[in-house]
Amino acid sequence: MSILVVGSVAFDTIATPSGRVEDILGGAATYFSLAASYFTPVRLVAVVGDDFNASHENVLTSHGIDTRGIERMPGKTFRWGGQYLDNLNEAKTDFTELNVFEKFQPHIPKEYVDTEFLFLANIHPTLQAAVRLEMDCVRLTGGDTMNFWIQGTPKELAETLKLVNVLLINDTEVRMLAGDKNLPRAAKKVLAMGPQALIVKHGEYGATIFFREGAFGIGTHPFRAPALPIEEVKDPTGAGDSFAGGFMGYIASQGEINREVLKRALFYGGVMGSFAVEEFGTERLQNLSRGQIDARFQLFRELTHLG
Amino acid sequence: MSILVVGSVAFDTIATPSGRVEDILGGAATYFSLAASYFTPVRLVAVVGDDFNASHENVLTSHGIDTRGIERMPGKTFRWGGQYLDNLNEAKTDFTELNVFEKFQPHIPKEYVDTEFLFLANIHPTLQAAVRLEMDCVRLTGGDTMNFWIQGTPKELAETLKLVNVLLINDTEVRMLAGDKNLPRAAKKVLAMGPQALIVKHGEYGATIFFREGAFGIGTHPFRAPALPIEEVKDPTGAGDSFAGGFMGYIASQGEINREVLKRALFYGGVMGSFAVEEFGTERLQNLSRGQIDARFQLFRELTHLG
């Protein structure tokens, strides 16, 4: 089954203890698309400027990603600059130039309207909701958001959360959204806002999925997937979006949506996040095989499963 | 097989968002002993003052803990006061009165010298080493330490680490001890200091065991156990010591020491830590059954294992 992602395509300038890169292809939708492309056909809705050329597009199309939804506008593509010199767990933003992204109004190509799996990457919640409402056949909607929207547009976000089946955010965002420092309590409050499942990303400690009672199966127990202890994290940019790509891509590749599928998807999310940080930008995600992915899935299993 | 623990018995005054208690029985060796007592016979070496009375001792002896190693000295028992009002993950110390603990010189009763499993709770590294060297039949030594010794007595600690088979410390301590912020790299450096295995406790995110190559079996892969998402942590005091008690107690209860046993022990460590925080002080640890413990072990399994 195809998956549609709506979000940012960007050029990033990144400094980490391992080095520095300038104006490399990035953006949430790019990372998501590449990660998901190893599991299922991906359709991409985004906006780029004149500086997005054929070689950039080729990175996507060579992975079978459908780029008909990429709108070209006069001007420059979204640019972000950030560094992780003191702390690999948190980016310090050096600059943000929205450029063509400032006026982004997602247009869903007619050929995409029947897509059954949807991921709303981190954009304005009102745009997220509009996209979801334009789609007719969606079986599962995943979504991301961030502190900026949680604090700045809480009402709009509340409306969007009613349309999202699985929300994927990090510890800090869950606590902020719920106004509760205790994670399982905060998770319960977020689930009461709309989503049937909440994935909390813990960075190097993995991720936990919390289920609303009765959603996707029986019970209320959460489930936890590990992250891989990695000796050299070259560039953490895009780890969360790659996680989402692995998670949603795996689900879309399966016929059924149930708890066992969601649990495996959580492992695949961790797997794709662990690859993403091994090289700068999307480099590692561009050069993977399904065999390497499944071998790492096994490693994640060995990392957590008793004999 | 019996396990011997050497460490502090204390009276704690604790404030958390759930309430406040005064002068309740605590100390690393107390938490460890109670947690381990559900798995194996425990022998305790510690020092107490005149204020340690029969009812305190009964808490231990009623769990079959051998208290012949508790030395009584004139004066008051070690007292600690702390709070977790702002942050349940880190204690803020209000006061520390070492009292009789200041001159603690562990004496191993003759009846204890043949003990095969040893846990050196967090005391001066020179005392830890002396205890280990006094024992003749030890098959496995576990040990704890803290920032105070890592920074204050690095040479003494380095000597002790050569005698410890499994070191159990938290993220911050591992990074401090290795002088490296990256966890798997820091773990490798700590393993080069002596221990065959290192357990890094991640608080609410569980714990990871790193193995030195070839130790306890084949391979270098780490293993990760979860923590239980708990909606109300009443009192985090002693969670780490209870973890160590469950971990070491389970190992001592098994005939063999191999990776599979250590992995299961890591789960039991998490299980005992998760019980400890449900009530103030040692209350929850005093009132458990092996059935409840094994049911929670199953819960930990369901929390992490794919079908």
Coordinates of C-alpha atoms in Angstrom, one line a residue, chain B:
Chain B
M1 CA 23.5 -19.9 46.9
S2 CA 23.8 -17.2 49.6
I3 CA 24.7 -13.7 48.7
L4 CA 26.6 -11.3 51.0
V5 CA 26.0 -7.6 50.8
V6 CA 28.1 -4.9 52.5
G7 CA 26.8 -1.4 52.7
S8 CA 24.8 1.2 54.6
V9 CA 21.8 0.8 56.9
A10 CA 20.2 4.1 57.5
F11 CA 17.3 6.1 58.7
D12 CA 15.9 8.3 55.9
T13 CA 13.8 11.5 55.9
I14 CA 12.2 11.8 52.5
A15 CA 9.9 14.3 50.8
T16 CA 8.3 13.7 47.4
P17 CA 5.2 15.1 45.7
S18 CA 3.3 12.1 47.3
G19 CA 4.2 13.0 50.9
R20 CA 6.9 13.0 53.6
V21 CA 8.3 10.4 55.9
E22 CA 10.7 10.8 58.8
D23 CA 13.4 8.4 60.0
I24 CA 12.3 5.4 58.2
L25 CA 14.5 2.4 57.7
G26 CA 16.6 2.7 54.6
G27 CA 20.2 2.5 53.3
A28 CA 21.6 0.7 50.2
A29 CA 22.2 -2.6 52.0
T30 CA 18.6 -2.6 53.4
Y31 CA 17.0 -2.2 50.0
F32 CA 19.4 -4.6 48.4
S33 CA 18.8 -7.3 51.1
L34 CA 15.1 -7.1 50.9
A35 CA 15.0 -7.2 47.1
A36 CA 17.5 -10.1 47.0
S37 CA 15.7 -12.0 49.8
Y38 CA 12.9 -13.1 47.4
F39 CA 15.4 -15.0 45.4
T40 CA 18.1 -16.4 47.7
P41 CA 19.4 -16.3 51.3
V42 CA 21.0 -13.0 52.1
R43 CA 23.8 -12.2 54.6
L44 CA 24.3 -8.6 55.6
V45 CA 27.3 -6.7 56.8
A46 CA 26.6 -3.2 58.1
V47 CA 26.9 -0.9 61.1
V48 CA 24.1 0.6 63.2
G49 CA 23.7 2.6 66.3
D50 CA 21.8 2.3 69.6
D51 CA 18.6 3.5 67.8
F52 CA 18.4 0.4 65.6
N53 CA 16.0 -1.7 67.6
A54 CA 14.4 -5.1 67.5
S55 CA 11.5 -4.0 65.2
H56 CA 14.0 -2.7 62.7
E57 CA 15.9 -5.9 62.8
N58 CA 12.7 -7.9 62.5
V59 CA 12.1 -6.3 59.1
L60 CA 15.2 -8.0 57.9
T61 CA 15.1 -11.3 59.8
S62 CA 11.4 -11.8 58.9
H63 CA 12.7 -12.1 55.3
G64 CA 15.2 -14.6 56.3
I65 CA 18.1 -12.1 56.1
D66 CA 21.0 -13.2 58.2
T67 CA 21.9 -10.2 60.4
R68 CA 24.8 -11.6 62.3
G69 CA 27.0 -9.3 60.3
I70 CA 25.3 -6.1 61.6
E71 CA 27.7 -4.5 64.0
R72 CA 26.2 -2.3 66.8
M73 CA 28.1 0.8 67.8
P74 CA 27.4 3.4 70.5
G75 CA 25.8 6.4 68.9
K76 CA 23.3 7.0 66.2
T77 CA 22.7 5.2 63.0
F78 CA 23.5 6.9 59.7
R79 CA 20.8 9.4 58.8
W80 CA 20.0 10.9 55.4
G81 CA 17.4 13.5 54.4
G82 CA 16.5 14.2 50.8
Q83 CA 13.7 15.4 48.6
Y84 CA 12.4 14.9 45.1
L85 CA 9.9 17.7 45.0
D86 CA 11.1 19.2 41.6
N87 CA 12.5 16.1 40.0
L88 CA 11.6 12.5 40.7
N89 CA 14.7 11.4 38.9
E90 CA 17.2 13.0 41.1
A91 CA 17.4 13.4 44.9
K92 CA 18.3 16.8 46.4
T93 CA 20.1 16.0 49.7
D94 CA 18.9 18.0 52.7
F95 CA 21.3 16.5 55.2
T96 CA 23.7 13.7 55.7
E97 CA 24.7 12.6 59.2
L98 CA 27.2 9.8 58.9
N99 CA 27.2 9.0 62.7
V100 CA 28.4 5.4 63.4
F101 CA 28.8 5.0 59.6
E102 CA 31.8 7.4 59.6
K103 CA 34.1 4.8 61.2
F104 CA 32.6 1.8 59.5
Q105 CA 35.1 -1.0 59.1
P106 CA 33.3 -4.0 57.7
H107 CA 33.9 -7.2 59.6
I108 CA 33.0 -10.4 57.9
P109 CA 31.7 -13.0 60.4
K110 CA 33.5 -16.3 60.1
E111 CA 30.2 -17.9 59.0
Y112 CA 30.1 -15.6 56.0
V113 CA 33.5 -16.2 54.5
D114 CA 32.5 -19.0 52.2
T115 CA 29.8 -16.9 50.5
E116 CA 29.9 -17.3 46.7
F117 CA 28.1 -14.2 45.7
L118 CA 29.1 -10.7 46.9
F119 CA 27.7 -7.3 46.5
L120 CA 29.7 -4.2 47.4
A121 CA 27.2 -1.4 47.8
N122 CA 28.2 2.2 47.6
I123 CA 30.9 2.7 50.3
H124 CA 34.5 3.8 50.2
P125 CA 36.3 1.8 47.4
T126 CA 39.1 0.9 49.8
L127 CA 36.6 -0.8 52.1
Q128 CA 35.0 -2.5 49.1
A129 CA 38.4 -3.9 48.1
A130 CA 39.2 -5.0 51.6
V131 CA 35.9 -7.0 51.9
R132 CA 36.5 -8.7 48.6
L133 CA 40.0 -9.7 49.5
E134 CA 38.8 -11.2 52.8
M135 CA 36.4 -13.6 51.0
D136 CA 37.8 -16.9 49.8
C137 CA 35.1 -18.5 47.6
V138 CA 33.5 -15.7 45.7
R139 CA 32.3 -16.7 42.2
L140 CA 30.8 -13.3 41.3
T141 CA 31.3 -9.8 42.8
G142 CA 28.9 -7.0 42.0
G143 CA 29.6 -3.4 42.9
D144 CA 28.2 0.1 43.0
T145 CA 29.9 3.4 43.3
M146 CA 29.0 7.1 42.9
N147 CA 30.3 10.5 41.7
F148 CA 31.8 11.2 45.1
W149 CA 34.3 8.4 44.8
I150 CA 34.8 8.7 41.1
Q151 CA 36.0 12.3 41.6
G152 CA 37.4 12.0 45.1
T153 CA 39.3 8.7 45.2
P154 CA 39.9 7.7 41.6
K155 CA 43.1 5.7 42.4
E156 CA 41.4 3.7 45.1
L157 CA 38.4 3.1 42.9
A158 CA 40.6 1.9 40.0
E159 CA 42.0 -0.8 42.3
T160 CA 38.5 -1.9 43.4
L161 CA 37.3 -2.0 39.8
K162 CA 39.8 -4.7 39.1
L163 CA 38.1 -6.9 41.7
V164 CA 34.5 -6.3 40.6
N165 CA 33.0 -8.6 38.0
V166 CA 29.8 -6.6 37.4
L167 CA 29.6 -2.9 38.0
L168 CA 26.2 -1.3 38.4
I169 CA 26.1 2.4 38.0
N170 CA 23.9 5.0 36.2
D171 CA 24.4 7.0 33.0
T172 CA 26.0 10.0 34.6
E173 CA 28.4 7.9 36.6
V174 CA 29.5 5.9 33.6
R175 CA 30.2 9.0 31.6
M176 CA 32.0 10.6 34.5
L177 CA 34.1 7.5 35.1
A178 CA 35.1 7.1 31.5
G179 CA 35.4 10.8 30.7
D180 CA 33.3 10.2 27.6
K181 CA 29.8 11.4 26.8
N182 CA 29.0 8.6 24.3
L183 CA 27.5 5.7 26.2
P184 CA 28.7 2.7 24.3
R185 CA 32.2 4.2 24.0
A186 CA 32.2 5.1 27.7
A187 CA 31.0 1.5 28.5
K188 CA 33.9 0.1 26.6
K189 CA 36.4 2.2 28.6
V190 CA 34.9 1.2 31.9
L191 CA 35.1 -2.5 30.9
A192 CA 38.8 -2.0 30.2
M193 CA 39.2 -0.9 33.8
G194 CA 38.3 -4.4 35.1
P195 CA 34.7 -5.5 35.2
Q196 CA 33.6 -8.2 32.8
A197 CA 30.1 -6.6 32.6
L198 CA 28.8 -3.2 33.1
I199 CA 25.2 -2.4 33.9
V200 CA 24.1 1.2 33.1
K201 CA 20.9 2.2 34.9
H202 CA 18.8 4.6 32.9
G203 CA 16.1 5.3 35.5
E204 CA 12.7 5.3 33.8
Y205 CA 14.2 4.1 30.6
G206 CA 15.5 0.8 32.0
A207 CA 19.0 -0.5 32.0
T208 CA 21.6 -1.8 29.6
I209 CA 24.3 -4.5 30.3
F210 CA 27.5 -4.3 28.3
F211 CA 29.8 -7.3 28.2
R212 CA 33.5 -7.4 27.8
E213 CA 34.3 -9.5 24.7
G214 CA 34.2 -13.2 25.6
A215 CA 33.0 -12.6 29.2
F216 CA 30.1 -14.9 30.3
G217 CA 29.7 -16.2 26.7
I218 CA 30.3 -15.2 23.1
G219 CA 29.9 -11.9 21.4
T220 CA 30.0 -8.2 22.4
H221 CA 26.3 -7.2 21.9
P222 CA 24.8 -5.4 24.8
F223 CA 21.3 -6.2 26.2
R224 CA 18.6 -3.9 27.3
A225 CA 15.8 -4.4 29.9
P226 CA 13.0 -1.9 30.2
A227 CA 11.6 -0.1 33.2
L228 CA 7.9 -0.1 33.9
P229 CA 6.1 3.1 33.0
I230 CA 4.6 3.9 36.4
E231 CA 1.9 6.5 36.8
E232 CA 2.7 7.3 40.4
V233 CA 6.3 7.1 41.6
K234 CA 5.7 7.6 45.3
D235 CA 9.4 7.5 46.4
P236 CA 12.4 6.8 44.1
T237 CA 14.7 6.2 47.1
G238 CA 16.4 2.8 46.9
A239 CA 15.3 2.0 43.3
G240 CA 18.9 1.4 42.2
D241 CA 19.8 -0.7 45.2
S242 CA 16.6 -2.7 44.8
F243 CA 17.5 -3.2 41.1
A244 CA 20.9 -4.5 42.2
G245 CA 19.2 -6.8 44.8
G246 CA 16.9 -8.3 42.2
F247 CA 19.8 -8.7 39.7
M248 CA 22.3 -10.2 42.1
G249 CA 19.7 -12.2 44.0
Y250 CA 18.4 -13.9 40.8
I251 CA 22.0 -14.8 39.7
A252 CA 22.8 -16.3 43.1
S253 CA 19.6 -18.4 42.8
Q254 CA 20.8 -20.0 39.6
G255 CA 23.4 -22.7 39.3
E256 CA 25.2 -21.3 36.3
I257 CA 26.5 -17.8 35.5
N258 CA 26.1 -17.1 31.8
R259 CA 24.7 -14.4 29.5
E260 CA 21.2 -15.8 29.5
V261 CA 21.1 -15.8 33.3
L262 CA 22.6 -12.2 33.4
K263 CA 19.9 -11.0 30.9
R264 CA 17.1 -12.5 32.9
A265 CA 18.7 -11.0 36.0
L266 CA 18.6 -7.6 34.3
F267 CA 14.8 -8.0 33.9
Y268 CA 14.5 -9.0 37.6
G269 CA 16.5 -6.0 38.5
G270 CA 14.0 -3.8 36.7
V271 CA 11.1 -5.6 38.3
M272 CA 12.4 -5.1 41.8
G273 CA 13.2 -1.4 41.1
S274 CA 9.7 -0.9 39.8
F275 CA 8.2 -2.3 43.0
A276 CA 10.5 -0.3 45.2
V277 CA 9.2 3.1 44.0
E278 CA 5.5 2.3 44.5
E279 CA 5.6 3.0 48.2
F280 CA 7.7 5.1 50.6
G281 CA 11.0 3.5 51.8
T282 CA 11.1 -0.3 51.9
E283 CA 7.3 -0.7 52.4
R284 CA 6.6 -2.3 49.1
L285 CA 9.7 -4.5 49.2
Q286 CA 8.5 -5.9 52.6
N287 CA 5.2 -7.0 51.2
L288 CA 5.8 -9.0 48.1
S289 CA 5.3 -12.5 46.9
R290 CA 7.4 -14.4 44.4
G291 CA 4.2 -14.8 42.4
Q292 CA 3.8 -11.0 42.2
I293 CA 7.4 -10.7 41.2
D294 CA 7.1 -13.3 38.4
A295 CA 3.9 -11.8 37.2
R296 CA 5.7 -8.5 36.8
F297 CA 8.5 -10.2 35.1
Q298 CA 6.0 -11.4 32.5
L299 CA 4.8 -7.8 32.1
F300 CA 8.3 -6.7 31.4
R301 CA 8.5 -9.4 28.8
E302 CA 5.3 -8.3 27.2
L303 CA 6.5 -4.7 27.3
T304 CA 9.5 -5.6 25.0
H305 CA 9.0 -8.9 23.2
L306 CA 7.6 -9.2 19.8
G307 CA 5.3 -12.1 19.2

